Amino acid sequence: MNIYDVAKAAGVSIATVSRVLNGSPNVRAKTKEKVLHVIEEAGYTPNIFARSLGLNTMKMIGVLCTDVSDIYYAKAVSIIENALRGYGYDSILCSTGNKLEDKQKCMDLLLAKRVDALILIGSTFKEAADNSHIEKIAEKIPTIIINGVMDVPNTYCVACDEFKAMYDNVVALYKKGCHEILYLYDAETYSGTQKLNGYKQAHKDCGWPVASELIIKVNKNMQEIEEALNSLLEKGHTFSAVLASEDQLAIGAMNALLKKNLKVPEDIPIIGFNNSMLCECTYPPLTSVDNMVETLCTMAVNVLTDVFEGKSVTHKMILSGKLIERGTFKI
Amino acid sequence: MNIYDVAKAAGVSIATVSRVLNGSPNVRAKTKEKVLHVIEEAGYTPNIFARSLGLNTMKMIGVLCTDVSDIYYAKAVSIIENALRGYGYDSILCSTGNKLEDKQKCMDLLLAKRVDALILIGSTFKEAADNSHIEKIAEKIPTIIINGVMDVPNTYCVACDEFKAMYDNVVALYKKGCHEILYLYDAETYSGTQKLNGYKQAHKDCGWPVASELIIKVNKNMQEIEEALNSLLEKGHTFSAVLASEDQLAIGAMNALLKKNLKVPEDIPIIGFNNSMLCECTYPPLTSVDNMVETLCTMAVNVLTDVFEGKSVTHKMILSGKLIERGTFKI
DNA sequence: TTGAAAGCGCTACCAT
DNA sequence: ATGGTAGCGCTTTCAA
């Protein structure tokens, strides 16, 4: 069943059917009704491929992240997908994994599918190679980057000032008398680097040395975190607080400490990052930095629709994070 | 830049360009090279809309779930998306929320986008109305249902036998002397009903009465769970173990109990469901039923590709769950 | 208000 | 091995 069949059945031309389909006002009510009736009757659905061919858009956005099964990205994807749908856009999801090559392949795939825009969550990356790839993409379609910042035409960045958030964490801990702060991180993304730099800068500004052995890179694996902590302690290093770039890492540390019969926060306060659902899964619940995913993602989609509408849009928007105090640390 | 431009620049016909594009063997190596060179030079990308129009497929699958930000669905989506991409299919994601109407709207949207198939995660639903809608969809495209079972043509179900898994949980607790088992659940999906029925049936088969006040419906909200537990205890009801339809609920209960200075598992063993990442976030870590999302999702995608290839496929595949013993309960 | 017809850019069949 | 060409099903412009 195509538009010709509908036209024939309704006794009109395909142009008229098309007008009805697209809500043109230039159709007599009676004609419209007739056409609509045929459509309804036959259960006709316009062929979107043909439509897209003429219009050169399918109203679809590529949404790219390293791993949707990660609680943080999942949240972001959820919000973005919903917001986009609210604007009549569908989302093609690509959960790329960490390999640069795969990310690029996904972007190319999405580009080949002629998506109207790209939303990159939690990118960009440390590798310059990759950013150049984004530049190429951005030449063709608007590209929104969530929690990454780069200065490239047709690229729009919305991010949380995680540098400052982490900086403030350190200062807050210092004020409580915690001067040896274990720092756990797992990724060297833009966001990861920002946080680590905040940690370091705060030390400098406070006039304390950064103890490099207290900065540990781990995977999001509870056992691995426990082992890292144990090995640290065995080597005789001590720390009086834990800061992590992700809630999950903080929780790994927390459980390792609890296992050693240490009290949290009495012996060692802990602050996570992301303010994810995980914070309420521990006992005591985890104090964490809310980096505003929801706002970030909503803004990202709004920016995008503004771009589509040709409005002038800021290329960089930075929000502040916010410490959510729970059981593991209070200011 | 279109296929005509490429043809002209390469001094061949569009048919030849098309052949090169689609890897036809019937092109002289030299010709192929020439065309490829032009394509490379010009950075030409075939217009997928035109291609789709002719082929009547864009190699895209609609993936539908109630909430991608939920850790369980996120995992499933992640696996499905990756597996599909491995087969050259992209995923359009729809995180619908719980309202029946929205789910239907999403399915229709996806259908209008002419996806090649639909994968429904964690559906189907208790409402008969919805299932009839699925029937209509399945008339047009193959529909895979993960953790839901229905008997409809062109519909393929892969599910975990959660009835049995929960049944076994009850039996295992009984054997340990726990006869009053609090049951927490949050959703009346197919899966939710299966689990609850397993809980009830096990009681029956063991000759124990089901205490209806011990079956509590809650939302995935820690505070609400705590309140539900407290109110239960205040009313003088007691229980010697906790079973939950989802890890998160189990954890809510666990934290409420810890807050009351009860010991887990010494005073009260707890078993969650889904074997999610959350299990390792608590202390002690949560014993939980692995309902095989990964396998389920991989199978789902395999079933789909088999269907596409016209192979004959079982319409119902049921896997067994598996108890993963951690700190909160051991057999 | 309506219709005729020219694209949109590709695939695949039929010739050669 | 290559070319010509008829679709695929829509939108939109131009006429009437």
XYZ file of C-alpha atoms (C1' of nucleotides) in Angstrom:
694
model
C 0.000 0.000 0.000
C 1.468 3.299 -1.064
C 0.381 6.833 -1.604
C -0.863 6.026 -5.094
C -3.198 3.371 -3.773
C -4.551 5.740 -1.203
C -5.007 8.449 -3.834
C -6.859 6.091 -6.115
C -9.101 4.775 -3.384
C -9.929 8.293 -2.256
C -10.372 9.549 -5.788
C -7.781 12.295 -5.441
C -4.209 12.853 -6.556
C -1.172 11.804 -4.595
C -0.393 15.478 -4.025
C -3.585 15.809 -2.074
C -2.864 12.718 -0.052
C 0.561 14.086 0.704
C -0.986 17.342 1.840
C -3.326 15.526 4.176
C -0.451 13.457 5.481
C 1.546 16.549 6.267
C -1.284 18.583 7.684
C -1.349 21.181 4.969
C -4.150 23.712 5.477
C -4.819 23.834 1.758
C -7.163 20.891 1.664
C -10.895 21.075 1.754
C -12.259 19.567 4.957
C -14.368 17.112 3.059
C -11.458 15.955 0.912
C -9.301 15.594 3.942
C -11.893 13.505 5.651
C -12.231 11.251 2.656
C -8.498 10.690 2.470
C -8.150 10.156 6.181
C -10.899 7.588 6.021
C -9.142 5.605 3.339
C -5.890 5.790 5.272
C -7.539 4.590 8.426
C -9.421 1.866 6.630
C -6.382 0.512 4.872
C -4.024 0.964 7.787
C -1.707 2.853 5.510
C 1.623 4.100 6.865
C 3.713 6.428 4.733
C 7.036 5.013 3.674
C 9.546 6.866 5.739
C 12.429 5.957 3.485
C 10.865 7.680 0.523
C 10.039 10.615 2.702
C 13.553 10.782 4.075
C 15.004 10.596 0.608
C 13.177 13.710 -0.450
C 13.638 15.570 2.791
C 17.143 14.317 3.419
C 16.473 13.678 7.089
C 14.920 10.947 9.107
C 14.800 12.891 12.337
C 17.270 10.686 14.092
C 20.127 11.517 16.409
C 23.156 9.371 17.033
C 23.801 8.923 20.733
C 27.221 7.618 21.557
C 28.788 6.544 24.819
C 31.438 4.123 25.927
C 29.169 1.809 27.864
C 25.419 2.028 28.391
C 25.515 -0.638 31.001
C 27.410 1.822 33.158
C 24.936 3.386 35.518
C 26.033 6.912 34.724
C 25.797 6.624 30.973
C 22.567 4.718 31.293
C 21.049 7.605 33.173
C 22.312 10.065 30.603
C 21.065 8.000 27.692
C 17.699 7.661 29.330
C 17.263 11.378 29.734
C 18.568 12.221 26.299
C 16.440 9.645 24.583
C 13.323 10.871 26.291
C 14.031 14.514 25.646
C 14.785 13.848 21.996
C 11.626 11.877 21.545
C 9.780 14.803 23.012
C 11.071 16.826 20.089
C 10.154 14.173 17.578
C 13.623 12.706 17.192
C 14.586 9.102 17.641
C 17.886 7.952 19.068
C 20.270 5.495 17.537
C 22.351 4.210 20.360
C 25.975 3.203 20.117
C 27.687 1.780 23.127
C 31.182 1.740 21.758
C 33.492 0.423 24.405
C 36.754 2.118 25.094
C 38.741 1.510 21.974
C 39.324 4.609 19.945
C 38.973 2.709 16.720
C 35.555 1.400 17.665
C 34.390 4.841 18.634
C 35.394 6.208 15.295
C 33.786 3.314 13.505
C 30.551 4.003 15.340
C 30.629 7.655 14.478
C 31.147 6.798 10.840
C 28.328 4.315 10.971
C 26.045 6.925 12.421
C 27.137 9.420 9.832
C 26.434 6.891 7.106
C 22.950 6.511 8.521
C 22.607 10.232 7.978
C 21.643 11.112 11.495
C 20.805 14.771 11.971
C 23.283 15.213 14.773
C 25.560 13.408 17.162
C 25.488 13.494 20.925
C 28.642 12.234 22.569
C 28.282 11.394 26.218
C 31.260 11.404 28.475
C 33.652 11.946 25.680
C 35.920 13.477 24.459
C 39.061 11.569 24.908
C 42.627 12.141 25.686
C 43.778 10.971 22.310
C 44.247 13.850 19.927
C 43.562 11.469 17.061
C 40.065 11.053 18.191
C 39.334 14.688 18.533
C 40.426 15.239 14.980
C 37.900 12.658 14.003
C 35.237 14.587 15.815
C 36.285 17.664 13.914
C 35.635 15.856 10.664
C 32.233 14.749 11.850
C 31.336 18.209 13.042
C 31.950 19.522 9.555
C 28.929 17.564 8.480
C 26.534 17.577 11.391
C 26.192 19.422 14.680
C 27.879 17.557 17.475
C 27.033 17.926 21.128
C 29.523 16.841 23.716
C 28.392 16.132 27.216
C 31.060 16.397 29.874
C 33.847 17.087 27.487
C 35.097 20.370 26.156
C 36.668 21.138 22.832
C 36.903 24.150 20.646
C 35.719 23.066 17.254
C 33.217 24.669 14.872
C 29.747 23.189 14.907
C 30.513 21.544 18.210
C 28.628 22.342 21.390
C 29.792 21.401 24.846
C 27.826 21.134 28.035
C 29.819 20.113 31.038
C 29.992 20.136 34.788
C 32.860 21.923 36.452
C 34.218 18.780 37.967
C 37.585 20.351 38.528
C 36.056 22.714 41.009
C 33.842 20.077 42.548
C 36.797 17.853 43.275
C 38.841 20.827 44.409
C 36.123 21.689 46.875
C 36.024 18.112 48.099
C 39.673 18.259 49.001
C 39.284 21.577 50.745
C 36.306 20.322 52.700
C 38.244 17.272 53.825
C 41.232 19.420 54.752
C 39.075 21.553 56.930
C 38.018 18.421 58.755
C 41.651 17.620 59.356
C 42.068 14.995 56.669
C 45.358 15.732 55.024
C 46.182 12.449 53.407
C 43.526 11.797 50.888
C 43.480 8.629 48.873
C 42.350 9.329 45.331
C 40.812 6.561 43.240
C 40.079 6.967 39.560
C 39.532 4.707 36.617
C 39.461 6.687 33.410
C 41.560 9.294 31.721
C 38.762 10.982 29.897
C 38.351 14.721 29.829
C 36.165 14.444 32.874
C 38.622 12.145 34.617
C 41.481 14.520 34.023
C 39.486 17.476 35.288
C 38.745 15.758 38.557
C 42.283 14.620 39.102
C 43.564 18.096 38.366
C 41.114 19.539 40.865
C 42.449 17.159 43.472
C 46.023 18.141 42.728
C 45.433 21.855 42.470
C 43.657 21.941 45.801
C 46.665 20.336 47.401
C 48.937 22.909 45.873
C 46.757 25.803 46.886
C 46.574 24.465 50.410
C 50.308 24.134 50.485
C 50.290 20.392 50.907
C 52.332 18.038 48.810
C 50.560 15.594 46.556
C 51.553 12.093 47.585
C 51.683 10.240 44.292
C 51.287 6.861 45.946
C 47.876 8.002 47.148
C 46.667 8.488 43.598
C 45.633 5.114 42.337
C 44.195 4.037 39.069
C 41.914 1.035 39.318
C 39.262 -0.680 37.294
C 35.658 -0.744 38.366
C 36.189 -4.068 40.019
C 35.570 -4.479 43.705
C 38.191 -7.096 44.251
C 40.816 -5.131 42.412
C 40.055 -2.074 44.502
C 40.310 -4.053 47.693
C 43.649 -5.441 46.629
C 44.930 -2.000 45.704
C 43.984 -0.692 49.128
C 45.487 -3.615 50.941
C 48.722 -3.373 49.053
C 48.846 0.333 49.820
C 48.379 -0.286 53.514
C 50.860 -3.114 53.553
C 53.441 -0.775 52.132
C 52.894 1.361 55.181
C 51.116 4.202 53.442
C 48.268 5.694 55.364
C 45.379 7.906 54.452
C 42.697 9.647 56.419
C 40.041 10.031 53.749
C 39.005 8.629 50.380
C 38.004 10.549 47.300
C 36.926 8.789 44.147
C 36.152 9.824 40.612
C 33.148 7.510 40.609
C 30.737 6.253 43.214
C 31.535 2.681 42.429
C 35.192 3.143 43.232
C 34.333 4.877 46.469
C 32.120 1.987 47.395
C 34.831 -0.503 46.592
C 37.131 1.345 48.946
C 34.456 1.618 51.569
C 33.727 -2.079 51.584
C 37.420 -2.879 51.767
C 37.721 -0.629 54.796
C 34.630 -2.048 56.463
C 36.101 -5.476 55.962
C 39.108 -4.300 57.943
C 36.748 -3.258 60.702
C 37.361 0.391 60.100
C 34.445 2.724 60.643
C 33.103 4.962 57.914
C 32.993 7.900 58.339
C 34.389 7.929 61.894
C 37.789 6.543 60.990
C 37.771 7.461 57.353
C 35.312 9.693 55.545
C 34.567 8.914 51.923
C 33.207 10.985 49.095
C 32.062 9.537 45.823
C 31.289 11.184 42.530
C 28.191 11.178 40.289
C 25.609 10.938 43.008
C 24.305 7.790 41.426
C 21.728 5.428 42.763
C 24.575 3.440 44.262
C 24.965 6.044 46.975
C 21.851 4.794 48.655
C 22.846 1.180 48.384
C 25.631 1.345 50.919
C 25.389 1.555 54.646
C 26.050 4.242 55.632
C 24.902 5.882 52.395
C 27.555 7.522 50.326
C 28.180 11.243 50.229
C 28.763 12.160 46.611
C 29.044 14.972 44.127
C 26.025 15.527 41.968
C 27.423 16.446 38.601
C 24.045 17.276 37.208
C 23.639 14.659 34.520
C 19.985 15.360 34.170
C 20.457 19.071 33.687
C 23.415 18.488 31.429
C 21.490 16.121 29.211
C 18.402 18.255 29.066
C 20.528 21.221 28.150
C 22.296 19.193 25.506
C 19.040 18.367 23.805
C 17.828 21.930 24.072
C 21.029 23.217 22.578
C 20.569 20.815 19.736
C 17.056 21.888 18.936
C 18.196 25.495 19.091
C 20.898 24.702 16.591
C 18.344 23.051 14.335
C 16.205 26.122 14.539
C 19.140 28.255 13.562
C 19.224 30.113 16.834
C 22.591 31.324 17.980
C 23.879 29.080 20.708
C 26.719 29.243 23.197
C 29.360 26.716 22.294
C 30.365 26.026 25.834
C 28.169 25.768 28.878
C 29.591 24.862 32.257
C 27.503 24.000 35.280
C 28.561 23.674 38.882
C 28.486 20.386 40.692
C 26.979 20.016 44.114
C 27.986 17.929 47.089
C 25.167 15.755 48.343
C 25.870 14.973 51.952
C 24.978 11.553 53.218
C 26.428 9.242 55.786
C 30.028 8.928 54.704
C 30.974 12.574 55.039
C 29.398 15.753 56.285
C 30.800 19.236 56.023
C 27.667 14.421 -4.287
C 25.707 11.448 -5.529
C 26.232 8.302 -7.481
C 25.892 10.168 -10.771
C 28.705 12.515 -9.899
C 30.906 9.609 -8.975
C 30.026 7.797 -12.188
C 30.819 10.850 -14.256
C 34.108 11.507 -12.524
C 35.147 7.893 -12.935
C 33.944 7.705 -16.481
C 31.613 4.792 -15.852
C 27.885 4.275 -15.422
C 26.057 4.497 -12.126
C 25.399 0.791 -12.374
C 29.100 0.153 -12.155
C 29.491 2.494 -9.241
C 26.672 0.710 -7.507
C 28.387 -2.594 -8.130
C 31.597 -1.342 -6.628
C 29.702 0.037 -3.676
C 28.068 -3.286 -3.029
C 31.110 -5.421 -3.605
C 29.851 -7.120 -6.692
C 32.445 -9.495 -8.191
C 31.438 -8.471 -11.683
C 33.701 -5.468 -11.933
C 37.106 -5.396 -13.510
C 39.785 -4.744 -10.915
C 40.981 -1.717 -12.764
C 37.504 -0.225 -13.039
C 36.895 -0.890 -9.404
C 40.079 0.834 -8.469
C 39.193 3.851 -10.557
C 35.779 4.165 -8.932
C 37.129 3.600 -5.457
C 39.663 6.298 -6.062
C 37.019 8.826 -7.029
C 34.931 7.855 -4.027
C 37.868 8.235 -1.702
C 38.919 11.498 -3.278
C 35.507 13.063 -3.074
C 34.644 11.606 0.316
C 31.460 10.262 -1.154
C 29.010 8.428 1.089
C 26.056 6.645 -0.489
C 22.695 8.053 0.443
C 21.216 5.522 2.758
C 17.714 6.839 2.374
C 17.723 6.133 -1.340
C 19.220 2.769 -0.678
C 16.653 1.971 1.981
C 13.850 3.061 -0.289
C 14.818 0.540 -2.886
C 15.687 -2.225 -0.470
C 12.896 -1.445 1.943
C 15.116 -1.845 4.957
C 17.578 0.281 6.791
C 18.965 -2.518 8.918
C 17.659 -1.099 12.147
C 16.026 -2.781 15.096
C 13.730 -1.120 17.580
C 14.779 -1.846 21.136
C 12.160 -1.087 23.709
C 12.238 -1.148 27.483
C 10.504 0.657 30.298
C 13.543 2.439 31.638
C 17.130 2.339 30.380
C 18.357 4.108 33.451
C 17.418 0.992 35.373
C 20.541 -1.021 35.832
C 18.979 -4.222 34.598
C 17.585 -2.817 31.389
C 20.767 -0.872 30.813
C 22.728 -4.079 30.896
C 20.325 -5.745 28.544
C 20.316 -2.823 26.131
C 24.075 -2.761 26.161
C 24.392 -6.386 25.215
C 21.668 -6.263 22.616
C 23.016 -3.152 20.986
C 26.473 -4.612 20.719
C 25.297 -7.942 19.416
C 23.091 -6.280 16.824
C 25.867 -4.042 15.650
C 27.960 -7.141 15.238
C 25.388 -8.300 12.718
C 25.303 -4.951 10.970
C 22.127 -3.695 12.577
C 21.707 -0.447 14.446
C 19.442 -0.014 17.428
C 16.804 2.615 17.883
C 16.252 2.856 21.578
C 12.954 3.634 23.243
C 12.816 3.978 26.971
C 9.089 4.172 27.347
C 8.262 4.490 30.992
C 5.520 2.440 32.500
C 2.411 3.798 30.890
C 0.790 1.409 28.499
C -0.160 4.209 26.173
C 3.408 5.416 25.873
C 4.651 1.934 25.170
C 2.192 1.551 22.354
C 3.061 4.948 20.999
C 6.722 3.971 20.944
C 6.027 0.743 19.168
C 4.028 2.603 16.552
C 6.807 5.117 16.163
C 9.301 2.370 15.635
C 7.015 0.682 13.167
C 6.651 3.948 11.291
C 10.423 4.124 11.096
C 10.239 0.773 9.393
C 12.574 -1.044 11.703
C 13.275 -4.606 10.673
C 12.230 -6.026 14.000
C 11.347 -5.174 17.552
C 13.029 -6.376 20.690
C 10.999 -5.880 23.831
C 12.960 -6.145 27.021
C 11.269 -7.038 30.240
C 7.868 -6.902 28.752
C 5.178 -8.138 28.238
C 2.676 -6.684 30.559
C -0.214 -7.739 32.601
C -2.644 -5.694 30.569
C -4.300 -7.750 27.871
C -4.736 -4.571 25.866
C -1.062 -4.292 25.424
C -0.548 -7.798 24.304
C -3.105 -7.318 21.599
C -1.070 -4.385 20.432
C 1.978 -6.576 20.251
C 0.000 -9.023 18.176
C -0.697 -6.288 15.667
C 2.947 -5.348 15.515
C 4.035 -8.925 15.120
C 1.873 -9.194 12.033
C 4.265 -6.804 10.384
C 7.688 -7.503 11.833
C 9.286 -10.213 13.926
C 9.111 -9.395 17.596
C 11.420 -10.763 20.213
C 10.370 -10.672 23.817
C 12.969 -10.968 26.522
C 11.707 -12.205 29.843
C 8.134 -12.342 28.841
C 6.194 -15.147 27.279
C 3.298 -14.995 24.897
C 1.904 -17.239 22.255
C 1.595 -15.127 19.169
C 2.697 -15.765 15.583
C 5.927 -14.103 14.544
C 6.778 -13.590 18.184
C 9.805 -15.153 19.831
C 10.310 -15.354 23.552
C 13.487 -15.929 25.471
C 13.059 -15.993 29.201
C 14.522 -17.148 32.461
C 12.542 -19.541 34.580
C 12.193 -17.100 37.387
C 9.299 -19.021 38.855
C 11.584 -21.896 39.589
C 14.435 -19.671 40.731
C 12.255 -17.995 43.305
C 10.692 -21.300 44.257
C 14.148 -22.665 44.919
C 15.020 -19.630 46.979
C 12.117 -20.290 49.293
C 12.999 -23.947 49.603
C 16.611 -23.114 50.357
C 15.566 -20.701 53.077
C 13.138 -23.235 54.519
C 15.886 -25.768 54.780
C 17.830 -23.252 56.816
C 14.899 -22.920 59.149
C 13.532 -19.648 57.838
C 9.805 -20.101 57.640
C 8.587 -16.553 57.598
C 9.930 -14.979 54.510
C 9.315 -11.365 53.706
C 8.735 -10.896 49.993
C 9.378 -7.526 48.373
C 8.421 -6.756 44.806
C 7.778 -3.688 42.742
C 6.324 -4.609 39.402
C 3.532 -6.757 38.096
C 5.137 -7.605 34.832
C 5.231 -11.114 33.472
C 8.525 -11.600 35.216
C 7.233 -10.103 38.445
C 4.257 -12.401 38.457
C 6.394 -15.445 37.789
C 8.583 -14.729 40.765
C 5.721 -14.072 43.093
C 4.024 -17.252 41.986
C 7.213 -19.166 42.619
C 7.301 -17.796 46.125
C 3.700 -18.776 46.745
C 3.872 -22.184 45.154
C 6.906 -23.134 47.191
C 5.018 -22.305 50.349
C 2.141 -24.460 49.237
C 4.327 -27.363 48.294
C 6.121 -27.138 51.603
C 2.814 -27.140 53.407
C 3.277 -23.693 54.873
C 0.708 -20.956 54.704
C 1.486 -17.815 52.748
C 1.268 -14.860 55.101
C -0.145 -12.128 52.895
C 1.154 -9.367 55.139
C 4.665 -10.569 54.337
C 4.163 -9.888 50.642
C 4.773 -6.215 50.136
C 4.721 -4.110 47.039
C 7.073 -1.157 47.155
C 8.702 1.266 44.792
C 12.417 1.268 44.148
C 12.885 3.881 46.795
C 15.062 3.225 49.777
C 13.127 5.369 52.164
C 9.836 3.849 51.161
C 11.219 0.380 51.683
C 12.509 1.285 55.106
C 9.149 2.675 56.067
C 7.363 -0.398 54.814
C 9.620 -2.594 56.914
C 9.256 -0.480 59.997
C 5.525 -0.368 59.712
C 5.476 -4.132 59.325
C 7.549 -4.619 62.457
C 5.535 -2.122 64.401
C 2.439 -4.108 63.621
C 4.119 -7.016 65.333
C 4.755 -9.071 62.221
C 8.027 -10.874 62.207
C 10.083 -12.491 59.490
C 13.234 -14.517 59.464
C 14.432 -13.885 55.923
C 13.980 -11.499 53.048
C 13.404 -12.322 49.413
C 13.113 -9.631 46.802
C 12.208 -9.501 43.137
C 15.067 -7.082 42.518
C 18.444 -6.489 44.074
C 17.634 -2.907 44.807
C 14.663 -3.859 46.943
C 16.726 -6.418 48.798
C 19.324 -3.775 49.495
C 16.709 -1.343 50.743
C 15.547 -3.993 53.176
C 19.079 -4.846 54.162
C 19.982 -1.273 54.974
C 16.806 -0.824 56.960
C 17.704 -3.894 58.985
C 21.302 -2.824 59.497
C 19.995 0.482 60.728
C 18.075 -1.451 63.379
C 21.326 -3.097 64.348
C 20.259 -6.434 63.027
C 22.932 -8.619 61.533
C 22.813 -9.819 57.971
C 22.887 -12.724 57.410
C 23.199 -13.931 61.018
C 19.825 -12.580 62.152
C 18.209 -12.359 58.772
C 19.479 -13.771 55.499
C 18.621 -11.893 52.330
C 18.466 -12.927 48.717
C 18.165 -10.473 45.891
C 17.331 -11.018 42.247
C 19.118 -10.125 39.009
C 22.648 -10.525 40.257
C 23.342 -6.946 39.297
C 26.416 -4.917 40.005
C 24.622 -3.676 43.112
C 25.281 -6.996 44.802
C 28.906 -6.096 45.240
C 28.131 -2.631 46.525
C 26.733 -3.750 49.839
C 28.547 -5.055 52.826
C 28.196 -7.941 53.170
C 27.706 -8.459 49.444
C 24.306 -9.597 48.344
C 23.453 -13.152 47.415
C 21.298 -12.985 44.333
C 19.773 -14.945 41.506
C 21.497 -14.605 38.197
C 18.729 -14.576 35.656
C 21.112 -14.705 32.764
C 20.500 -11.384 31.082
C 23.579 -11.704 28.994
C 22.692 -15.119 27.691
C 19.093 -14.091 27.236
C 20.031 -11.052 25.213
C 22.593 -12.823 23.110
C 20.073 -15.525 22.365
C 17.494 -12.937 21.497
C 19.733 -11.415 18.876
C 20.696 -14.804 17.526
C 17.077 -15.811 17.275
C 16.419 -12.640 15.360
C 19.147 -13.179 12.838
C 17.951 -16.743 12.401
C 14.491 -15.436 11.680
C 15.913 -13.018 9.138
C 17.711 -15.859 7.480
C 14.507 -17.815 7.278
C 15.713 -20.555 9.560
C 13.107 -22.264 11.633
C 13.286 -21.044 15.179
C 11.804 -22.136 18.471
C 9.233 -19.631 19.606
C 9.914 -20.113 23.254
C 13.233 -20.614 24.960
C 13.471 -20.867 28.709
C 16.722 -20.778 30.641
C 17.346 -21.639 34.256
C 18.426 -19.037 36.751
C 21.280 -19.614 39.116
C 21.822 -18.576 42.689
C 25.031 -16.673 43.165
C 26.026 -17.060 46.774
C 27.608 -14.112 48.480
C 27.584 -12.771 51.979
C 23.900 -12.421 52.732
C 22.962 -16.053 52.325
C 24.690 -19.332 51.755
C 23.067 -22.659 51.109
C -8.376 23.699 -3.626
C -6.468 20.354 -6.645
C -3.470 17.784 -10.087
C 0.610 16.760 -13.026
C 5.139 15.916 -12.946
C 9.925 16.575 -11.686
C 13.053 15.280 -8.605
C 15.427 12.707 -4.325
C 19.726 8.727 -5.097
C 19.961 4.296 -5.071
C 19.416 -1.110 -6.726
C 18.712 -4.554 -9.945
C 17.124 -6.385 -14.153
C 17.906 -6.754 -18.933
C 20.801 -5.913 -22.766
C 24.993 -5.851 -24.954
C 32.367 -6.614 -17.587
C 29.498 -2.708 -18.443
C 25.527 0.464 -19.513
C 20.663 1.849 -19.819
C 16.711 2.253 -17.321
C 12.700 1.162 -14.618
C 11.291 1.300 -10.323
C 11.184 2.407 -4.893
C 7.260 6.133 -2.576
C 7.429 10.279 -1.150
C 7.513 16.037 -1.317
C 7.034 20.130 -3.659
C 6.723 23.364 -7.389
C 4.065 25.037 -11.008
C -0.332 25.323 -13.398
C -4.902 25.350 -13.575
